């Protein structure tokens, strides 16, 4: 789940950079609004939810999983989706 969260966030940021090629003009307010409401915000929210689920699952199974490095990698890969939303709401 952590890989999906991080991969989805990178995909969103990539599509956001090249959205002119799928028909959304940068700097044009109706296109920006439509792109954000229909695609970017829901998908980044899903990325955050998947990240929270991965962290919750890791904490739930903390004692049964023996590899400490694996636990911290999963938490680290899940954090960018959560940090992205914290950054957006802190502005």
PDB file of C-alpha atoms in Angstrom:
ATOM      1  CA  UNK A   1       0.000   0.000   0.000  1.00  0.00           C
ATOM      2  CA  UNK A   2       2.894   2.347   0.700  1.00  0.00           C
ATOM      3  CA  UNK A   3       4.225   1.859  -2.814  1.00  0.00           C
ATOM      4  CA  UNK A   4       0.779   2.604  -4.257  1.00  0.00           C
ATOM      5  CA  UNK A   5       0.490   5.768  -2.188  1.00  0.00           C
ATOM      6  CA  UNK A   6       3.875   7.079  -3.286  1.00  0.00           C
ATOM      7  CA  UNK A   7       3.410   5.962  -6.886  1.00  0.00           C
ATOM      8  CA  UNK A   8       0.003   7.624  -7.127  1.00  0.00           C
ATOM      9  CA  UNK A   9       1.390  10.881  -5.741  1.00  0.00           C
ATOM     10  CA  UNK A  10       4.293  10.882  -8.220  1.00  0.00           C
ATOM     11  CA  UNK A  11       1.880  10.087 -11.057  1.00  0.00           C
ATOM     12  CA  UNK A  12      -0.358  12.995 -10.021  1.00  0.00           C
ATOM     13  CA  UNK A  13       2.515  15.436  -9.902  1.00  0.00           C
ATOM     14  CA  UNK A  14       3.724  14.205 -13.308  1.00  0.00           C
ATOM     15  CA  UNK A  15       0.257  14.565 -14.875  1.00  0.00           C
ATOM     16  CA  UNK A  16      -0.133  17.986 -13.257  1.00  0.00           C
ATOM     17  CA  UNK A  17       3.073  19.156 -14.920  1.00  0.00           C
ATOM     18  CA  UNK A  18       2.032  17.942 -18.382  1.00  0.00           C
ATOM     19  CA  UNK A  19      -1.727  18.509 -18.201  1.00  0.00           C
ATOM     20  CA  UNK A  20      -1.682  20.766 -21.258  1.00  0.00           C
ATOM     21  CA  UNK A  21      -1.335  17.609 -23.371  1.00  0.00           C
ATOM     22  CA  UNK A  22      -4.610  16.169 -22.036  1.00  0.00           C
ATOM     23  CA  UNK A  23      -6.566  19.355 -22.723  1.00  0.00           C
ATOM     24  CA  UNK A  24      -6.242  21.480 -19.579  1.00  0.00           C
ATOM     25  CA  UNK A  25      -4.547  24.831 -20.184  1.00  0.00           C
ATOM     26  CA  UNK A  26      -2.314  26.122 -17.404  1.00  0.00           C
ATOM     27  CA  UNK A  27      -3.218  29.568 -16.155  1.00  0.00           C
ATOM     28  CA  UNK A  28      -6.791  29.430 -17.443  1.00  0.00           C
ATOM     29  CA  UNK A  29      -9.046  29.474 -14.380  1.00  0.00           C
ATOM     30  CA  UNK A  30     -11.899  27.206 -15.569  1.00  0.00           C
ATOM     31  CA  UNK A  31      -9.430  24.566 -16.720  1.00  0.00           C
ATOM     32  CA  UNK A  32      -7.442  24.736 -13.471  1.00  0.00           C
ATOM     33  CA  UNK A  33     -10.598  24.469 -11.389  1.00  0.00           C
ATOM     34  CA  UNK A  34     -11.962  21.540 -13.402  1.00  0.00           C
ATOM     35  CA  UNK A  35      -8.654  19.676 -13.352  1.00  0.00           C
ATOM     36  CA  UNK A  36      -8.260  20.145  -9.603  1.00  0.00           C
ATOM     37  CA  UNK A  37     -11.832  19.244  -8.653  1.00  0.00           C
ATOM     38  CA  UNK A  38     -12.255  16.272 -10.979  1.00  0.00           C
ATOM     39  CA  UNK A  39      -8.805  14.702 -10.910  1.00  0.00           C
ATOM     40  CA  UNK A  40      -6.058  16.113  -8.712  1.00  0.00           C
ATOM     41  CA  UNK A  41      -7.793  16.607  -5.361  1.00  0.00           C
ATOM     42  CA  UNK A  42      -9.668  13.258  -5.268  1.00  0.00           C
ATOM     43  CA  UNK A  43      -6.630  11.269  -6.378  1.00  0.00           C
ATOM     44  CA  UNK A  44      -4.277  12.992  -3.923  1.00  0.00           C
ATOM     45  CA  UNK A  45      -6.850  12.417  -1.172  1.00  0.00           C
ATOM     46  CA  UNK A  46      -6.898   8.717  -2.076  1.00  0.00           C
ATOM     47  CA  UNK A  47      -3.099   8.726  -1.905  1.00  0.00           C
ATOM     48  CA  UNK A  48      -3.283  10.203   1.599  1.00  0.00           C
ATOM     49  CA  UNK A  49      -5.884   7.634   2.721  1.00  0.00           C
ATOM     50  CA  UNK A  50      -3.775   4.761   1.370  1.00  0.00           C
ATOM     51  CA  UNK A  51      -0.751   6.192   3.204  1.00  0.00           C
ATOM     52  CA  UNK A  52      -2.661   6.424   6.481  1.00  0.00           C
ATOM     53  CA  UNK A  53      -3.914   2.861   6.006  1.00  0.00           C
ATOM     54  CA  UNK A  54      -0.374   1.608   5.374  1.00  0.00           C
ATOM     55  CA  UNK A  55       0.924   3.349   8.500  1.00  0.00           C
ATOM     56  CA  UNK A  56      -2.012   2.031  10.539  1.00  0.00           C
ATOM     57  CA  UNK A  57      -1.416  -1.496   9.305  1.00  0.00           C
ATOM     58  CA  UNK A  58       2.288  -1.214  10.106  1.00  0.00           C
ATOM     59  CA  UNK A  59       1.561  -0.027  13.637  1.00  0.00           C
ATOM     60  CA  UNK A  60      -1.048  -2.765  14.092  1.00  0.00           C
ATOM     61  CA  UNK A  61       1.458  -5.470  13.130  1.00  0.00           C
ATOM     62  CA  UNK A  62       4.485  -3.791  14.749  1.00  0.00           C
ATOM     63  CA  UNK A  63       5.272  -6.650  17.127  1.00  0.00           C
ATOM     64  CA  UNK A  64       4.566  -9.505  14.728  1.00  0.00           C
ATOM     65  CA  UNK A  65       6.838  -8.178  11.940  1.00  0.00           C
ATOM     66  CA  UNK A  66      10.473  -8.849  12.800  1.00  0.00           C
ATOM     67  CA  UNK A  67      12.241  -6.661  10.235  1.00  0.00           C
ATOM     68  CA  UNK A  68      12.642  -3.165  11.705  1.00  0.00           C
ATOM     69  CA  UNK A  69      14.031  -1.785   8.444  1.00  0.00           C
ATOM     70  CA  UNK A  70      10.927  -2.926   6.533  1.00  0.00           C
ATOM     71  CA  UNK A  71       8.650  -1.179   9.025  1.00  0.00           C
ATOM     72  CA  UNK A  72      10.441   2.162   8.697  1.00  0.00           C
ATOM     73  CA  UNK A  73      10.583   1.884   4.900  1.00  0.00           C
ATOM     74  CA  UNK A  74       6.814   1.393   4.774  1.00  0.00           C
ATOM     75  CA  UNK A  75       6.248   4.382   7.052  1.00  0.00           C
ATOM     76  CA  UNK A  76       8.688   6.502   5.036  1.00  0.00           C
ATOM     77  CA  UNK A  77       7.048   5.625   1.727  1.00  0.00           C
ATOM     78  CA  UNK A  78       3.606   6.421   3.129  1.00  0.00           C
ATOM     79  CA  UNK A  79       4.508   9.849   4.464  1.00  0.00           C
ATOM     80  CA  UNK A  80       4.732  11.947   1.235  1.00  0.00           C
ATOM     81  CA  UNK A  81       0.983  11.711   0.570  1.00  0.00           C
ATOM     82  CA  UNK A  82       0.214  12.806   4.124  1.00  0.00           C
ATOM     83  CA  UNK A  83       2.857  15.550   4.156  1.00  0.00           C
ATOM     84  CA  UNK A  84       1.475  16.861   0.859  1.00  0.00           C
ATOM     85  CA  UNK A  85      -1.965  17.403   2.403  1.00  0.00           C
ATOM     86  CA  UNK A  86      -0.478  18.935   5.555  1.00  0.00           C
ATOM     87  CA  UNK A  87       1.476  21.342   3.367  1.00  0.00           C
ATOM     88  CA  UNK A  88      -1.634  22.278   1.357  1.00  0.00           C
ATOM     89  CA  UNK A  89      -3.710  23.012   4.470  1.00  0.00           C
ATOM     90  CA  UNK A  90      -0.914  24.904   6.238  1.00  0.00           C
ATOM     91  CA  UNK A  91      -0.900  27.636   3.580  1.00  0.00           C
TER      92      UNK A  91
END
